[in-house]
Coordinates of C-alpha atoms in Angstrom, one line a residue:
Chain D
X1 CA 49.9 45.9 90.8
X2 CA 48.3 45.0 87.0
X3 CA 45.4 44.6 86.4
X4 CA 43.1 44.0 83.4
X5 CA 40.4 46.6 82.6
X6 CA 38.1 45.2 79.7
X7 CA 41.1 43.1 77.9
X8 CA 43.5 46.4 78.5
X9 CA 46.6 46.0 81.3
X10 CA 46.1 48.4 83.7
X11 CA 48.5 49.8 86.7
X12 CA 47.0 50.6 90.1
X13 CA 48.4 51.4 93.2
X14 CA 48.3 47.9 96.0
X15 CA 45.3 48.1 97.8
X16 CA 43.1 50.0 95.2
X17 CA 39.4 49.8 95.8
X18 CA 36.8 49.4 92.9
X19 CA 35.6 52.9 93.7
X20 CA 39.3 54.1 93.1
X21 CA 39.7 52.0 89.7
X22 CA 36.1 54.1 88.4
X23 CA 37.5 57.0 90.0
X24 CA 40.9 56.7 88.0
X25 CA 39.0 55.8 84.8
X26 CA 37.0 58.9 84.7
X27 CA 33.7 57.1 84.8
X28 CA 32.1 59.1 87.4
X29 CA 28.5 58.6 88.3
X30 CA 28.0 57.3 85.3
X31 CA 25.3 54.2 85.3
X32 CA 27.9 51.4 84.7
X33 CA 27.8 47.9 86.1
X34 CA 31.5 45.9 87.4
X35 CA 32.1 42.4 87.1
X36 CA 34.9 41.0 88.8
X37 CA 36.7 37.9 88.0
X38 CA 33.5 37.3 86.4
X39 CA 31.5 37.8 89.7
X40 CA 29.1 41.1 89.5
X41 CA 30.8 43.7 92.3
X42 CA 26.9 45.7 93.7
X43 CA 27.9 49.1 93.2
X44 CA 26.9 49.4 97.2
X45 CA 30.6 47.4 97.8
X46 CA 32.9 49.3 95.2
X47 CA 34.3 51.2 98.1
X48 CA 35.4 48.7 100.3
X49 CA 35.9 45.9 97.4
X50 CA 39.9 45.1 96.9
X51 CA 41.4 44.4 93.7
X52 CA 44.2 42.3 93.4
X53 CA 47.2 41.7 91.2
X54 CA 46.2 39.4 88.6
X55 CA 42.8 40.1 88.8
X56 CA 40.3 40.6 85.7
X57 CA 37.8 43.7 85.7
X58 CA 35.0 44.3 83.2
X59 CA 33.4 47.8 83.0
X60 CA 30.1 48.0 81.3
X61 CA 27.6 50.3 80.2
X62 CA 24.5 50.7 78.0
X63 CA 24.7 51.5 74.0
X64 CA 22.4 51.9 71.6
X65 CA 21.1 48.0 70.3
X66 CA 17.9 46.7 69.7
Chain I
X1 CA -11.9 53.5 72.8
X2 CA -8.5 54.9 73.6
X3 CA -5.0 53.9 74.8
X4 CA -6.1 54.9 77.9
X5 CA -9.0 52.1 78.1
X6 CA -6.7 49.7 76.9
X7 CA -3.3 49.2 79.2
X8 CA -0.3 47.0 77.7
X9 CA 0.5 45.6 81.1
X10 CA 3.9 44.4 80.9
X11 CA 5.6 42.6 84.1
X12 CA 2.9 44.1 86.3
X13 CA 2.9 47.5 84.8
X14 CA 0.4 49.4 82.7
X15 CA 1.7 51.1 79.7
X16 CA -0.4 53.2 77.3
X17 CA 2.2 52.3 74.1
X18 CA 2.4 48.8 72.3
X19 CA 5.4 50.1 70.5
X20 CA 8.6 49.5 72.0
X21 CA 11.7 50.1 69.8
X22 CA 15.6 49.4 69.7
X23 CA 18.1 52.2 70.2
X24 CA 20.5 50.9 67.5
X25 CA 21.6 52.7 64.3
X26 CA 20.9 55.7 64.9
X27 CA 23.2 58.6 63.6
X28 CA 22.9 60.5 66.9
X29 CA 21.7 60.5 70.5
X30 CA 19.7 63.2 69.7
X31 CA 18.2 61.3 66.3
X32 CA 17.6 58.7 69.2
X33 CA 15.6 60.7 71.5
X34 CA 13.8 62.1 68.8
X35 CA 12.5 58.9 67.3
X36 CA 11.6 57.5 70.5
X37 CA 8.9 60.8 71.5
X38 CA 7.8 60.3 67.8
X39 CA 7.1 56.4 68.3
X40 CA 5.4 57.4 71.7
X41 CA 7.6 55.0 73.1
X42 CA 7.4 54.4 77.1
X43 CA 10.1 51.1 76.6
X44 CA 13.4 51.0 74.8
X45 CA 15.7 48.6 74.4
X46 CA 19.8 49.0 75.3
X47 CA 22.7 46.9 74.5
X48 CA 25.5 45.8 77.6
X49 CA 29.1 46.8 76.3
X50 CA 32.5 47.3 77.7
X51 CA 33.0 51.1 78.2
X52 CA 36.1 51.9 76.0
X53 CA 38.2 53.1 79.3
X54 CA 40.9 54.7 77.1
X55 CA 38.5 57.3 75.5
X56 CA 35.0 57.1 77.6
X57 CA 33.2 60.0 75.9
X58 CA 31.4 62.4 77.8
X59 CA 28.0 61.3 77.1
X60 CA 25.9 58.2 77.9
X61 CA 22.4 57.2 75.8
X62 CA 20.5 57.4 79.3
X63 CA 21.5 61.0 79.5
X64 CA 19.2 61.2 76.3
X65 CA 16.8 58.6 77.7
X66 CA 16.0 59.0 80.8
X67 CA 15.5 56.1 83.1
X68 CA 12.8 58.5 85.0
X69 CA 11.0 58.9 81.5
X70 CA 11.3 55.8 79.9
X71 CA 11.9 51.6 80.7
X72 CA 15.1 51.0 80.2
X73 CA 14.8 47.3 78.7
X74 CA 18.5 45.8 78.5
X75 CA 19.2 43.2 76.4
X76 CA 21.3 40.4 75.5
X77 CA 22.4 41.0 71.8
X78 CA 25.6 39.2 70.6
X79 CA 24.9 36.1 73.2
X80 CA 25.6 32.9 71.9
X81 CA 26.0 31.0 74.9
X82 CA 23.2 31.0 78.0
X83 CA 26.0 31.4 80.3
X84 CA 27.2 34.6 78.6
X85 CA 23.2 36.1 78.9
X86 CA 22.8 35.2 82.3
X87 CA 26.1 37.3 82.7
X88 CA 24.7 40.4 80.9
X89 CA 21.5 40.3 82.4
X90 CA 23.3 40.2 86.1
X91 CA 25.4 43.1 84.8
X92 CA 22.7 45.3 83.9
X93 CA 20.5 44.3 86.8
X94 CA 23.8 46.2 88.7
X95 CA 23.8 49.2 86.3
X96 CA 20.8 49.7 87.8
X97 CA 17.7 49.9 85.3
X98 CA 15.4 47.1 86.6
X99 CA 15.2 43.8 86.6
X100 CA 13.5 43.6 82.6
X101 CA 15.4 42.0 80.4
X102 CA 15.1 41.1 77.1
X103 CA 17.1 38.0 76.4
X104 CA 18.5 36.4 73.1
X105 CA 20.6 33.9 72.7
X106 CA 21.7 33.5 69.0
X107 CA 22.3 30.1 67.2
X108 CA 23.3 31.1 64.1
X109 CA 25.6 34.2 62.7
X110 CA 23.6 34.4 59.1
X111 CA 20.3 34.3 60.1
X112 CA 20.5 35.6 63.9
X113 CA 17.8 33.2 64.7
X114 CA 17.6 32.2 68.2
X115 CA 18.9 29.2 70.0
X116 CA 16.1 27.5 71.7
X117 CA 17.4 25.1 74.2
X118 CA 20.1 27.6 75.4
X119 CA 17.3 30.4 75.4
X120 CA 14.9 28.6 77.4
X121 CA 17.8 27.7 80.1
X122 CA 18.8 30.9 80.4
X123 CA 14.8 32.3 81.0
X124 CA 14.9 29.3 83.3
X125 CA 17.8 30.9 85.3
X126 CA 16.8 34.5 85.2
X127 CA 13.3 33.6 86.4
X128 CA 14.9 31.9 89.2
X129 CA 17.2 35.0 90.1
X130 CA 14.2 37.2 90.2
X131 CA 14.1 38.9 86.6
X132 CA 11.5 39.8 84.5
X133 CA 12.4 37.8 81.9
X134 CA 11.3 39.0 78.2
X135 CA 12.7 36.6 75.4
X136 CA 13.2 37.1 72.1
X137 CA 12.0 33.8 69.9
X138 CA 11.5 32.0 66.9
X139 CA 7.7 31.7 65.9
X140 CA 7.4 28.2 67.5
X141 CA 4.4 28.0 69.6
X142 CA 5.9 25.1 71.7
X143 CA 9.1 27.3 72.1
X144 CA 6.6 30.0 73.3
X145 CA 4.6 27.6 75.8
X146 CA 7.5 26.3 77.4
X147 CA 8.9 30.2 77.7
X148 CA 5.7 30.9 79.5
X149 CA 5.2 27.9 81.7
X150 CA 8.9 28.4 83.1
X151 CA 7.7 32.1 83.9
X152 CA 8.5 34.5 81.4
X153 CA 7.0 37.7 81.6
X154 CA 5.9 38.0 77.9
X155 CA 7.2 35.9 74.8
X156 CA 9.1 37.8 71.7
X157 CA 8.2 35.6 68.9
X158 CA 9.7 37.1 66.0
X159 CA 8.3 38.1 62.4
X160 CA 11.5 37.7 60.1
X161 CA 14.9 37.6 60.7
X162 CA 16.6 40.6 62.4
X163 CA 17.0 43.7 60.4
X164 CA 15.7 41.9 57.4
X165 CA 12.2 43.9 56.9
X166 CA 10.6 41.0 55.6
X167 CA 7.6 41.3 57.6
X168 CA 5.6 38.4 59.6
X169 CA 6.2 35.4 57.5
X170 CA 3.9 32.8 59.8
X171 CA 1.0 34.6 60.6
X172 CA -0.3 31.8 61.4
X173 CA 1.7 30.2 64.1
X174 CA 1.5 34.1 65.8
X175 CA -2.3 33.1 65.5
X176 CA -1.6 30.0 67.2
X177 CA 0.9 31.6 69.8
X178 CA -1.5 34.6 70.4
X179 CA -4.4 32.1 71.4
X180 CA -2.3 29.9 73.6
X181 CA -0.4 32.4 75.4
X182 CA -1.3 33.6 78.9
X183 CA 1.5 36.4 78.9
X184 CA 1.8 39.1 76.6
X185 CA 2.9 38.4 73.1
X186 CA 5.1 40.9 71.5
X187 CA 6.4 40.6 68.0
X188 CA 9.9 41.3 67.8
X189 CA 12.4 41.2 64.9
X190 CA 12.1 41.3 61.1
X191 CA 9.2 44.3 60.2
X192 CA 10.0 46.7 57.8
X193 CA 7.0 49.0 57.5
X194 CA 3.9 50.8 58.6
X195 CA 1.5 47.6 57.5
X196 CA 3.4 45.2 59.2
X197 CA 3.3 46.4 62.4
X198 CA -0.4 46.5 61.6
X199 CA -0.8 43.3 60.6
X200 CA 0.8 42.1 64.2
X201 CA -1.7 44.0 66.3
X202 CA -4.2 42.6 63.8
X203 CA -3.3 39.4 64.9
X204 CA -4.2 40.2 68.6
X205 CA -0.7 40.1 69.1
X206 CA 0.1 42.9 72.6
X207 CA 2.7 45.0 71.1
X208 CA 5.6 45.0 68.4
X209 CA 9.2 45.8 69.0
X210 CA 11.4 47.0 66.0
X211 CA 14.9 49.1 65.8
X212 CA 16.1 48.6 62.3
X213 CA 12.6 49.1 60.6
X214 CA 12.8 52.8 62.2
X215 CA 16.6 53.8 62.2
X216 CA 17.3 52.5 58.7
X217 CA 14.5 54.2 57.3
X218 CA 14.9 57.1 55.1
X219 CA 13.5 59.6 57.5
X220 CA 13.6 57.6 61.3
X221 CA 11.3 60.2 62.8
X222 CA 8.6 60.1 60.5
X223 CA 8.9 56.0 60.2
X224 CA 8.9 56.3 63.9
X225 CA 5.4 58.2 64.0
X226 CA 4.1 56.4 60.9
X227 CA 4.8 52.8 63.5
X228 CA 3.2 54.4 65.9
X229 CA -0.2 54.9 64.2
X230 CA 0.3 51.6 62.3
X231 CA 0.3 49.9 66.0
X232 CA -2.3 52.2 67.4
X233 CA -4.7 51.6 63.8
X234 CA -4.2 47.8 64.3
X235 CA -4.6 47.2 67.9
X236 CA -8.1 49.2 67.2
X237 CA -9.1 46.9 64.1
X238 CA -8.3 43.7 66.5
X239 CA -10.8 45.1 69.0
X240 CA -13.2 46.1 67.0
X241 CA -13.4 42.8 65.4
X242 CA -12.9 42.7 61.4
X243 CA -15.7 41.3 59.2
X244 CA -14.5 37.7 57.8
X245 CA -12.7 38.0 54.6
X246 CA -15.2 36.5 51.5
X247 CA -14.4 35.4 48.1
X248 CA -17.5 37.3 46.2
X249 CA -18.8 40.6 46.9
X250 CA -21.7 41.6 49.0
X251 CA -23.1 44.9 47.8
X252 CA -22.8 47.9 50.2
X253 CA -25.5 50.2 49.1
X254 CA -29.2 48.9 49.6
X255 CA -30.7 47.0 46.6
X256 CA -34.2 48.2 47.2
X257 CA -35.5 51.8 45.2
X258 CA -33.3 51.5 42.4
X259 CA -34.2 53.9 39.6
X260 CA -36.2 52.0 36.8

């Protein structure tokens, strides 16, 4: 199924999990927040939340800003 | 009197700094760290971005600022809308660094000056969801009172434009601001050296917040100490209460036994 990952298309396989999109991007324990179809996913649900084709991901993290 | 004797309590917590400063524009993580120990920092301020998934990097600024060590104080930079704020703030809240939040909403590319109405309904949403809500505003003491009353945690009035290093140019609408405000008042945007973080604290005003005034400068770890000292020296002039300022002299050594 396709995704998109911060504006990029992404493959994953059907039935991919939050956890396993992180996992796949290499993000690790990183402290990163996911939005959703422009929902906020709590990091305690990226395990058993589903991603479906079609839907919209954002991955975010902290920078340097004032 | 020391810091000790004299807590910044922010959101219900005591700090012994007044100084919190930005993490942009610095050349390194490490420059990063370095100016924040040299500010005497205990708050910083981060930006919310994408992560760029195709080449994610190996490090992260926490690593080099350690949530343990420091408040981690998120904010809402680039935000032109209050829908797109409340977004980033519910996002970071989920990153999990707290619920303080600087907010900005910006109303104007040139001058990065704050949009007020969207600004105050995006406090007035945060509030609601439980942050602590820290915004970032223009010198306007009605701004600032309806900021409070809505229950912010502190008002951001700002000095100058962002980045510009002009220093305060209304001291006395922060006078006014200072007086009337029930919640800290931290200066935020537009100083560009040592005296005008000074001048802030000599306003009674409860701390200062500055990035570009450190990072930009020519050497950011000495600016950073040099701010540090300027906020320290002008939180202790405002408490120990300056003499009024007179238009003729008033001599200093005693008139009495003067040689004849």
């Amino acid at each position: 199924m396709h995704v998109i990952v911060n504006d990029e298309p992404r493959e994953l396989p059907e039935g991919a999990t939050v956890a396993e999109l992180i996992a796949a991007l290499g993000l690790g324990p990183r402290r990163i927040a996911v939005e959703l179809n422009r929902e906020v996913v709590p990091r305690l649900s990226y395990a058993q939340r589903q991603l479906h084709d079609g839907d919209v991901v954002e991955v975010i993290h902290f920078v340097g800003g004032g | 009197m020391t810091t000790h004797d004299d807590p910044f309590v922010l959101a219900g917590r005591p700090y012994r700094s007044r100084l919190i400063i930005g993490t942009g524009k610095y050349r390194s993580f490490e420059e990063t760290r370095q100016a924040a120990e040299a500010a005497g920092a205990e708050i910083v301020t981060v930006a919310v971005r994408r992560v760029n998934i195709t080449d994610p990097g190996k490090e992260n600024l926490l690593d080099w600022l350690s949530p343990e060590r420091f408040t981690i104080l998120p904010n809402t930079a680039g935000c032109y809308t209050a829908e797109d704020a409340v977004r980033t703030c519910r996002l970071a809240r989920e990153a999990g660094v707290g619920t303080l939040v600087k907010v900005e909403v910006i109303g104007d590319e040139k001058t990065l000056f704050p949009d007020v109405p969207a600004t105050i309904e995006a406090c007035r949403i945060l509030v609601r969801e439980g942050f602590q809500v820290l915004p970032y505003i223009t010198d306007d003491p009605v701004a600032c009172k309806r900021l409070e009353d809505l229950g912010c945690a502190a008002v951001m009035p700002l000095a100058a434009p962002i980045g510009s290093g002009l220093g305060i140019r209304n001291p006395y609408n922060l006078r006014i601001i200072v007086e009337q405000s029930r919640v800290p008042v931290i200066v935020d945007a537009g100083v560009g050296t040592a005296s005008h973080a000074a001048e802030a604290m000599e306003l009674g005003c409860d701390g200062v917040l500055m990035n570009t005034a450190i990072a930009g400068a020519g050497n950011p770890i000495l600016m950073a100490e040099a701010m540090r000292q300027a906020v320290e020296a002008g939180r202790k002039a405002f408490l120990a209460g300056r003499i009024p300022a007179r238009l003729y002299a008033t001599a200093s050594s005693p008139l009495e036994g003067l040689i004849r």
